[in-house]
Amino acid sequence: MALARARRRERAVDYWPGFVDAMATLLLAIMFLLSVFVLAQFFLSQEITSRDAVLDRLNAQVNELTQLLALEQANFQDAEDQLASLRASLADAEAEQSRLEQLLASDTGRSEAAQQQIGTLTGELEEERQVSQRALSQVELLNQQISALRQQIGALEAALDVSEQRDVEAKAKIADLGRRLNVALAQRVQELNRYRSDFFGRLREILSDRENIRIVGDRFVFQSEVLFASGATEINENGQEEMQKLAGAILDLQKEIPPEIDWVLRVDGHTDNVPLSGTGRYRDNWELSTARATAVVKFLIENGVPSDRLVAAGFGEFQPLDAADTQEARARNRRIELKLTEK
């Protein structure tokens, strides 16, 4: 009986040593794969850390470019977009790495797929490194452009300072010229006033201080009745005598006034406020006053007064000396005024 049991034990196969060897081999394989993965994880972490440092430097340079050069915003925006793409790619890589870690932890049979993914990520990181290098080159180019622009801005500021200095000097010269011009004009006015006073004094002597010929302000006034009949524009005989005296006084005065004083004798025609019938030669008082002033100017020209020293103007009834509605007021308003002035 005992012999039979011993024979059965000899025929039974002992599988335990083989099972232990297989498990040890499998454990070694798993440890090798984990070592490879840890090593890849380390290099990947080092690469990501280096990439983050590069990205930080790029961000600092890009921020400096943004503050210094608004004209290069378009190029800077491209670089910033590339950097954002790098960040997004790195974030995707980190997410993918985390997913692979989970896969390795949950299922060791997918380690080969994880290795392929790691290789893919390594390639993508290399591409991103190249893109980053190009971005660095663009940043360097932008720095050079900024330096050139700073030099141009410095030159422009220097030119602006010179221009401002010249502007200050020009304003000072203009102010001085204005002051001189005002003094010269005041002297001209004083000289003209003196000649006007002499002219009016001579006219007063020549015309014997007649009641209907007087001085009003800076004007010598002839009542219209002295020169014209009612409603007429032809100078009567008495008026022609007075105008001949006036022409002689003007010619004498012309010899005394210096040539640099550009004087002119203005002849103004005025009427009363009685409207014309409109059926005659002149339709209204505008035309009548203008025609009378023109008649005086033409008569003076015929008597030797230069035409470039005479001006005719008609004011109708709109510049009265007396606003009263009386015969005396209307008679005062019908007049011819002479004013010696500058052109």
Tab-separated table of N, CA and C in Angstrom, residues 29-158:
chain	number	residue	atom	x	y	z
A	29	ALA	N	10.534	42.186	-16.212
A	29	ALA	CA	10.113	42.928	-17.412
A	29	ALA	C	9.324	44.177	-17.034
A	30	ILE	N	8.430	43.974	-16.045
A	30	ILE	CA	7.617	45.145	-15.611
A	30	ILE	C	8.514	46.208	-15.017
A	31	MET	N	9.518	45.814	-14.211
A	31	MET	CA	10.417	46.788	-13.606
A	31	MET	C	11.243	47.494	-14.670
A	32	PHE	N	11.636	46.722	-15.706
A	32	PHE	CA	12.374	47.369	-16.799
A	32	PHE	C	11.530	48.430	-17.511
A	33	LEU	N	10.270	48.062	-17.781
A	33	LEU	CA	9.374	49.009	-18.449
A	33	LEU	C	9.137	50.237	-17.582
A	34	LEU	N	8.957	49.988	-16.273
A	34	LEU	CA	8.742	51.141	-15.381
A	34	LEU	C	9.977	52.028	-15.331
A	35	SER	N	11.176	51.391	-15.366
A	35	SER	CA	12.412	52.186	-15.358
A	35	SER	C	12.514	53.041	-16.624
A	36	VAL	N	12.174	52.403	-17.764
A	36	VAL	CA	12.195	53.151	-19.025
A	36	VAL	C	11.212	54.314	-18.972
A	37	PHE	N	10.030	54.050	-18.443
A	37	PHE	CA	9.006	55.095	-18.377
A	37	PHE	C	9.428	56.226	-17.438
A	38	VAL	N	10.024	55.828	-16.283
A	38	VAL	CA	10.478	56.858	-15.321
A	38	VAL	C	11.569	57.707	-15.957
A	39	LEU	N	12.498	57.040	-16.686
A	39	LEU	CA	13.557	57.787	-17.353
A	39	LEU	C	12.983	58.752	-18.396
A	40	ALA	N	12.019	58.229	-19.173
A	40	ALA	CA	11.364	59.099	-20.169
A	40	ALA	C	10.635	60.243	-19.480
A	41	GLN	N	9.979	59.912	-18.339
A	41	GLN	CA	9.272	60.955	-17.567
A	41	GLN	C	10.241	62.044	-17.114
A	42	PHE	N	11.449	61.615	-16.663
A	42	PHE	CA	12.438	62.578	-16.174
A	42	PHE	C	12.890	63.512	-17.301
A	43	PHE	N	13.264	62.881	-18.461
A	43	PHE	CA	13.698	63.725	-19.573
A	43	PHE	C	12.587	64.641	-20.068
A	44	LEU	N	11.368	64.084	-20.074
A	44	LEU	CA	10.238	64.914	-20.518
A	44	LEU	C	10.002	66.083	-19.569
A	45	SER	N	10.139	65.814	-18.238
A	45	SER	CA	9.957	66.893	-17.254
A	45	SER	C	11.031	67.952	-17.425
A	46	GLN	N	12.301	67.479	-17.669
A	46	GLN	CA	13.367	68.450	-17.878
A	46	GLN	C	13.104	69.314	-19.113
A	47	GLU	N	12.604	68.672	-20.159
A	47	GLU	CA	12.315	69.412	-21.393
A	47	GLU	C	11.195	70.429	-21.176
A	48	ILE	N	10.163	69.983	-20.441
A	48	ILE	CA	9.027	70.895	-20.178
A	48	ILE	C	9.476	72.065	-19.318
A	49	THR	N	10.325	71.763	-18.304
A	49	THR	CA	10.831	72.847	-17.446
A	49	THR	C	11.652	73.847	-18.260
A	50	SER	N	12.517	73.337	-19.146
A	50	SER	CA	13.298	74.227	-20.009
A	50	SER	C	12.385	75.043	-20.908
A	51	ARG	N	11.342	74.359	-21.407
A	51	ARG	CA	10.391	75.083	-22.281
A	51	ARG	C	9.679	76.206	-21.520
A	52	ASP	N	9.312	75.937	-20.276
A	52	ASP	CA	8.639	76.984	-19.482
A	52	ASP	C	9.548	78.181	-19.277
A	53	ALA	N	10.868	77.926	-19.024
A	53	ALA	CA	11.810	79.038	-18.842
A	53	ALA	C	11.924	79.865	-20.111
A	54	VAL	N	11.995	79.139	-21.250
A	54	VAL	CA	12.074	79.853	-22.531
A	54	VAL	C	10.824	80.688	-22.748
A	55	LEU	N	9.683	80.090	-22.419
A	55	LEU	CA	8.426	80.827	-22.594
A	55	LEU	C	8.372	82.046	-21.687
A	56	ASP	N	8.897	81.929	-20.463
A	56	ASP	CA	8.914	83.097	-19.561
A	56	ASP	C	9.765	84.217	-20.142
A	57	ARG	N	10.928	83.857	-20.690
A	57	ARG	CA	11.774	84.891	-21.306
A	57	ARG	C	11.090	85.528	-22.495
A	58	LEU	N	10.439	84.687	-23.283
A	58	LEU	CA	9.728	85.242	-24.438
A	58	LEU	C	8.621	86.192	-24.004
A	59	ASN	N	7.887	85.805	-22.954
A	59	ASN	CA	6.805	86.673	-22.468
A	59	ASN	C	7.354	88.017	-22.008
A	60	ALA	N	8.499	87.984	-21.292
A	60	ALA	CA	9.085	89.245	-20.815
A	60	ALA	C	9.504	90.128	-21.982
A	61	GLN	N	10.145	89.498	-22.986
A	61	GLN	CA	10.571	90.289	-24.146
A	61	GLN	C	9.379	90.827	-24.921
A	62	VAL	N	8.366	89.994	-25.055
A	62	VAL	CA	7.179	90.443	-25.798
A	62	VAL	C	6.491	91.595	-25.072
A	63	ASN	N	6.421	91.514	-23.725
A	63	ASN	CA	5.810	92.615	-22.954
A	63	ASN	C	6.602	93.902	-23.110
A	64	GLU	N	7.930	93.778	-23.116
A	64	GLU	CA	8.753	94.986	-23.310
A	64	GLU	C	8.530	95.593	-24.689
A	65	LEU	N	8.432	94.710	-25.701
A	65	LEU	CA	8.167	95.214	-27.058
A	65	LEU	C	6.819	95.898	-27.134
A	66	THR	N	5.846	95.352	-26.404
A	66	THR	CA	4.496	95.957	-26.436
A	66	THR	C	4.516	97.375	-25.902
A	67	GLN	N	5.314	97.627	-24.838
A	67	GLN	CA	5.368	98.946	-24.238
A	67	GLN	C	6.194	99.908	-25.069
A	68	LEU	N	7.258	99.407	-25.731
A	68	LEU	CA	8.163	100.306	-26.435
A	68	LEU	C	7.738	100.620	-27.847
A	69	LEU	N	7.048	99.731	-28.494
A	69	LEU	CA	6.802	99.911	-29.934
A	69	LEU	C	5.379	99.544	-30.290
A	70	ALA	N	4.515	100.570	-30.379
A	70	ALA	CA	3.128	100.330	-30.764
A	70	ALA	C	3.015	100.015	-32.251
A	71	LEU	N	3.989	100.507	-33.050
A	71	LEU	CA	3.925	100.293	-34.496
A	71	LEU	C	4.205	98.853	-34.894
A	72	GLU	N	4.820	98.075	-33.931
A	72	GLU	CA	5.149	96.691	-34.260
A	72	GLU	C	4.176	95.719	-33.611
A	73	GLN	N	2.953	96.192	-33.326
A	73	GLN	CA	1.974	95.340	-32.653
A	73	GLN	C	1.572	94.127	-33.492
A	74	ALA	N	1.552	94.315	-34.791
A	74	ALA	CA	1.125	93.207	-35.642
A	74	ALA	C	2.124	92.042	-35.550
A	75	ASN	N	3.458	92.388	-35.666
A	75	ASN	CA	4.465	91.330	-35.567
A	75	ASN	C	4.485	90.714	-34.171
A	76	PHE	N	4.309	91.599	-33.174
A	76	PHE	CA	4.289	91.088	-31.803
A	76	PHE	C	3.104	90.152	-31.573
A	77	GLN	N	1.978	90.519	-32.195
A	77	GLN	CA	0.798	89.665	-32.039
A	77	GLN	C	1.046	88.278	-32.617
A	78	ASP	N	1.775	88.238	-33.769
A	78	ASP	CA	2.104	86.932	-34.346
A	78	ASP	C	2.959	86.105	-33.377
A	79	ALA	N	3.969	86.778	-32.789
A	79	ALA	CA	4.826	86.052	-31.846
A	79	ALA	C	4.033	85.578	-30.635
A	80	GLU	N	3.138	86.462	-30.174
A	80	GLU	CA	2.324	86.098	-29.013
A	80	GLU	C	1.402	84.923	-29.336
A	81	ASP	N	0.864	84.936	-30.569
A	81	ASP	CA	0.015	83.802	-30.978
A	81	ASP	C	0.819	82.505	-31.001
A	82	GLN	N	2.051	82.596	-31.479
A	82	GLN	CA	2.896	81.397	-31.517
A	82	GLN	C	3.201	80.893	-30.111
A	83	LEU	N	3.477	81.857	-29.228
A	83	LEU	CA	3.743	81.456	-27.842
A	83	LEU	C	2.513	80.829	-27.200
A	84	ALA	N	1.344	81.412	-27.503
A	84	ALA	CA	0.112	80.822	-26.975
A	84	ALA	C	-0.093	79.412	-27.521
A	85	SER	N	0.270	79.246	-28.812
A	85	SER	CA	0.170	77.906	-29.394
A	85	SER	C	1.118	76.928	-28.704
A	86	LEU	N	2.328	77.443	-28.360
A	86	LEU	CA	3.275	76.598	-27.631
A	86	LEU	C	2.721	76.175	-26.272
A	87	ARG	N	2.124	77.182	-25.597
A	87	ARG	CA	1.549	76.841	-24.286
A	87	ARG	C	0.447	75.792	-24.429
A	88	ALA	N	-0.389	76.012	-25.461
A	88	ALA	CA	-1.471	75.053	-25.663
A	88	ALA	C	-0.927	73.661	-25.985
A	89	SER	N	0.136	73.644	-26.822
A	89	SER	CA	0.727	72.347	-27.164
A	89	SER	C	1.329	71.681	-25.936
A	90	LEU	N	2.008	72.481	-25.113
A	90	LEU	CA	2.587	71.918	-23.896
A	90	LEU	C	1.508	71.415	-22.947
A	91	ALA	N	0.424	72.172	-22.866
A	91	ALA	CA	-0.674	71.725	-22.010
A	91	ALA	C	-1.254	70.401	-22.529
A	92	ASP	N	-1.376	70.334	-23.876
A	92	ASP	CA	-1.862	69.076	-24.452
A	92	ASP	C	-0.900	67.928	-24.151
A	93	ALA	N	0.425	68.255	-24.236
A	93	ALA	CA	1.423	67.215	-23.959
A	93	ALA	C	1.337	66.752	-22.508
A	94	GLU	N	1.182	67.722	-21.598
A	94	GLU	CA	1.052	67.342	-20.193
A	94	GLU	C	-0.195	66.515	-19.949
A	95	ALA	N	-1.286	66.887	-20.592
A	95	ALA	CA	-2.519	66.117	-20.436
A	95	ALA	C	-2.345	64.701	-20.989
A	96	GLU	N	-1.672	64.630	-22.144
A	96	GLU	CA	-1.443	63.320	-22.738
A	96	GLU	C	-0.524	62.466	-21.856
A	97	GLN	N	0.488	63.141	-21.267
A	97	GLN	CA	1.392	62.414	-20.375
A	97	GLN	C	0.631	61.866	-19.165
A	98	SER	N	-0.234	62.695	-18.604
A	98	SER	CA	-1.029	62.237	-17.461
A	98	SER	C	-1.912	61.057	-17.840
A	99	ARG	N	-2.476	61.152	-19.037
A	99	ARG	CA	-3.334	60.050	-19.493
A	99	ARG	C	-2.524	58.762	-19.659
A	100	LEU	N	-1.288	58.908	-20.207
A	100	LEU	CA	-0.440	57.728	-20.374
A	100	LEU	C	-0.033	57.117	-19.033
A	101	GLU	N	0.234	57.999	-18.074
A	101	GLU	CA	0.558	57.481	-16.744
A	101	GLU	C	-0.599	56.653	-16.167
A	102	GLN	N	-1.784	57.161	-16.380
A	102	GLN	CA	-2.954	56.410	-15.899
A	102	GLN	C	-3.098	55.075	-16.627
A	103	LEU	N	-2.818	55.123	-17.934
A	103	LEU	CA	-2.902	53.885	-18.689
A	103	LEU	C	-1.872	52.857	-18.207
A	104	LEU	N	-0.625	53.356	-17.953
A	104	LEU	CA	0.407	52.444	-17.475
A	104	LEU	C	0.073	51.887	-16.090
A	105	ALA	N	-0.516	52.731	-15.261
A	105	ALA	CA	-0.871	52.270	-13.925
A	105	ALA	C	-1.996	51.238	-13.959
A	106	SER	N	-2.911	51.410	-14.890
A	106	SER	CA	-4.073	50.519	-14.933
A	106	SER	C	-3.855	49.267	-15.786
A	107	ASP	N	-3.007	49.398	-16.789
A	107	ASP	CA	-2.858	48.257	-17.689
A	107	ASP	C	-1.440	48.252	-18.242
A	108	THR	N	-0.615	47.361	-17.776
A	108	THR	CA	0.769	47.292	-18.247
A	108	THR	C	0.862	46.791	-19.670
A	109	GLY	N	-0.197	46.173	-20.163
A	109	GLY	CA	-0.152	45.652	-21.527
A	109	GLY	C	-0.158	46.744	-22.575
A	110	ARG	N	-0.428	47.993	-22.168
A	110	ARG	CA	-0.474	49.082	-23.148
A	110	ARG	C	0.821	49.899	-23.140
A	111	SER	N	1.878	49.368	-22.555
A	111	SER	CA	3.130	50.116	-22.457
A	111	SER	C	3.721	50.419	-23.833
A	112	GLU	N	3.543	49.499	-24.772
A	112	GLU	CA	4.098	49.745	-26.108
A	112	GLU	C	3.424	50.939	-26.770
A	113	ALA	N	2.097	51.007	-26.620
A	113	ALA	CA	1.372	52.161	-27.168
A	113	ALA	C	1.820	53.447	-26.478
A	114	ALA	N	2.083	53.349	-25.164
A	114	ALA	CA	2.544	54.526	-24.441
A	114	ALA	C	3.900	54.982	-24.958
A	115	GLN	N	4.801	54.007	-25.275
A	115	GLN	CA	6.109	54.353	-25.810
A	115	GLN	C	5.974	55.088	-27.142
A	116	GLN	N	5.034	54.610	-27.968
A	116	GLN	CA	4.803	55.285	-29.245
A	116	GLN	C	4.302	56.719	-29.041
A	117	GLN	N	3.396	56.844	-28.065
A	117	GLN	CA	2.880	58.178	-27.772
A	117	GLN	C	3.996	59.088	-27.265
A	118	ILE	N	4.887	58.506	-26.434
A	118	ILE	CA	6.014	59.296	-25.938
A	118	ILE	C	6.904	59.737	-27.090
A	119	GLY	N	7.138	58.835	-28.050
A	119	GLY	CA	7.924	59.206	-29.221
A	119	GLY	C	7.266	60.306	-30.014
A	120	THR	N	5.931	60.184	-30.161
A	120	THR	CA	5.194	61.236	-30.889
A	120	THR	C	5.317	62.570	-30.181
A	121	LEU	N	5.140	62.532	-28.861
A	121	LEU	CA	5.245	63.771	-28.092
A	121	LEU	C	6.645	64.359	-28.181
A	122	THR	N	7.657	63.468	-28.178
A	122	THR	CA	9.030	63.958	-28.306
A	122	THR	C	9.224	64.679	-29.636
A	123	GLY	N	8.663	64.105	-30.700
A	123	GLY	CA	8.743	64.763	-32.008
A	123	GLY	C	8.027	66.104	-32.015
A	124	GLU	N	6.839	66.122	-31.388
A	124	GLU	CA	6.091	67.381	-31.333
A	124	GLU	C	6.854	68.431	-30.533
A	125	LEU	N	7.485	67.966	-29.440
A	125	LEU	CA	8.266	68.913	-28.652
A	125	LEU	C	9.440	69.461	-29.455
A	126	GLU	N	10.037	68.635	-30.283
A	126	GLU	CA	11.130	69.112	-31.124
A	126	GLU	C	10.641	70.164	-32.116
A	127	GLU	N	9.456	69.865	-32.684
A	127	GLU	CA	8.869	70.864	-33.598
A	127	GLU	C	8.591	72.172	-32.869
A	128	GLU	N	8.054	72.032	-31.639
A	128	GLU	CA	7.774	73.235	-30.857
A	128	GLU	C	9.062	73.978	-30.535
A	129	ARG	N	10.156	73.243	-30.329
A	129	ARG	CA	11.438	73.883	-30.066
A	129	ARG	C	11.885	74.695	-31.274
A	130	GLN	N	11.679	74.146	-32.445
A	130	GLN	CA	12.035	74.880	-33.657
A	130	GLN	C	11.175	76.136	-33.822
A	131	VAL	N	9.868	75.954	-33.541
A	131	VAL	CA	8.978	77.124	-33.622
A	131	VAL	C	9.421	78.196	-32.632
A	132	SER	N	9.788	77.748	-31.419
A	132	SER	CA	10.256	78.689	-30.404
A	132	SER	C	11.517	79.401	-30.853
A	133	GLN	N	12.398	78.677	-31.521
A	133	GLN	CA	13.623	79.295	-32.027
A	133	GLN	C	13.306	80.364	-33.059
A	134	ARG	N	12.332	80.049	-33.934
A	134	ARG	CA	11.931	81.064	-34.919
A	134	ARG	C	11.332	82.282	-34.226
A	135	ALA	N	10.545	82.020	-33.168
A	135	ALA	CA	9.965	83.140	-32.421
A	135	ALA	C	11.053	83.994	-31.792
A	136	LEU	N	12.099	83.342	-31.268
A	136	LEU	CA	13.221	84.089	-30.695
A	136	LEU	C	13.912	84.938	-31.762
A	137	SER	N	14.026	84.383	-32.964
A	137	SER	CA	14.636	85.148	-34.059
A	137	SER	C	13.795	86.385	-34.388
A	138	GLN	N	12.460	86.194	-34.403
A	138	GLN	CA	11.583	87.327	-34.674
A	138	GLN	C	11.698	88.385	-33.577
A	139	VAL	N	11.811	87.916	-32.332
A	139	VAL	CA	11.955	88.858	-31.217
A	139	VAL	C	13.253	89.648	-31.360
A	140	GLU	N	14.323	88.974	-31.771
A	140	GLU	CA	15.597	89.673	-31.974
A	140	GLU	C	15.480	90.717	-33.077
A	141	LEU	N	14.766	90.339	-34.153
A	141	LEU	CA	14.553	91.294	-35.238
A	141	LEU	C	13.756	92.498	-34.744
A	142	LEU	N	12.731	92.231	-33.926
A	142	LEU	CA	11.938	93.337	-33.370
A	142	LEU	C	12.793	94.234	-32.482
A	143	ASN	N	13.701	93.631	-31.718
A	143	ASN	CA	14.590	94.441	-30.877
A	143	ASN	C	15.458	95.366	-31.723
A	144	GLN	N	15.958	94.843	-32.836
A	144	GLN	CA	16.756	95.673	-33.727
A	144	GLN	C	15.931	96.819	-34.306
A	145	GLN	N	14.679	96.497	-34.700
A	145	GLN	CA	13.805	97.543	-35.236
A	145	GLN	C	13.497	98.595	-34.184
A	146	ILE	N	13.302	98.153	-32.930
A	146	ILE	CA	13.035	99.102	-31.848
A	146	ILE	C	14.233	100.026	-31.646
A	147	SER	N	15.424	99.467	-31.694
A	147	SER	CA	16.622	100.286	-31.541
A	147	SER	C	16.715	101.337	-32.645
A	148	ALA	N	16.427	100.906	-33.883
A	148	ALA	CA	16.458	101.860	-34.997
A	148	ALA	C	15.404	102.945	-34.813
A	149	LEU	N	14.204	102.527	-34.358
A	149	LEU	CA	13.133	103.506	-34.144
A	149	LEU	C	13.489	104.479	-33.019
A	150	ARG	N	14.147	103.976	-31.991
A	150	ARG	CA	14.567	104.884	-30.911
A	150	ARG	C	15.547	105.929	-31.433
A	151	GLN	N	16.458	105.498	-32.298
A	151	GLN	CA	17.390	106.463	-32.878
A	151	GLN	C	16.654	107.506	-33.713
A	152	GLN	N	15.666	107.034	-34.496
A	152	GLN	CA	14.891	107.979	-35.299
A	152	GLN	C	14.111	108.947	-34.416
A	153	ILE	N	13.534	108.405	-33.320
A	153	ILE	CA	12.780	109.276	-32.409
A	153	ILE	C	13.701	110.314	-31.779
A	154	GLY	N	14.927	109.886	-31.411
A	154	GLY	CA	15.882	110.844	-30.856
A	154	GLY	C	16.209	111.950	-31.855
A	155	ALA	N	16.415	111.557	-33.135
A	155	ALA	CA	16.701	112.568	-34.167
A	155	ALA	C	15.525	113.515	-34.343
A	156	LEU	N	14.299	112.952	-34.337
A	156	LEU	CA	13.110	113.798	-34.484
A	156	LEU	C	12.953	114.750	-33.300
A	157	GLU	N	13.237	114.256	-32.085
A	157	GLU	CA	13.137	115.137	-30.919
A	157	GLU	C	14.155	116.271	-31.007
A	158	ALA	N	15.371	115.951	-31.472
A	158	ALA	CA	16.366	117.009	-31.631
A	158	ALA	C	15.912	118.037	-32.671
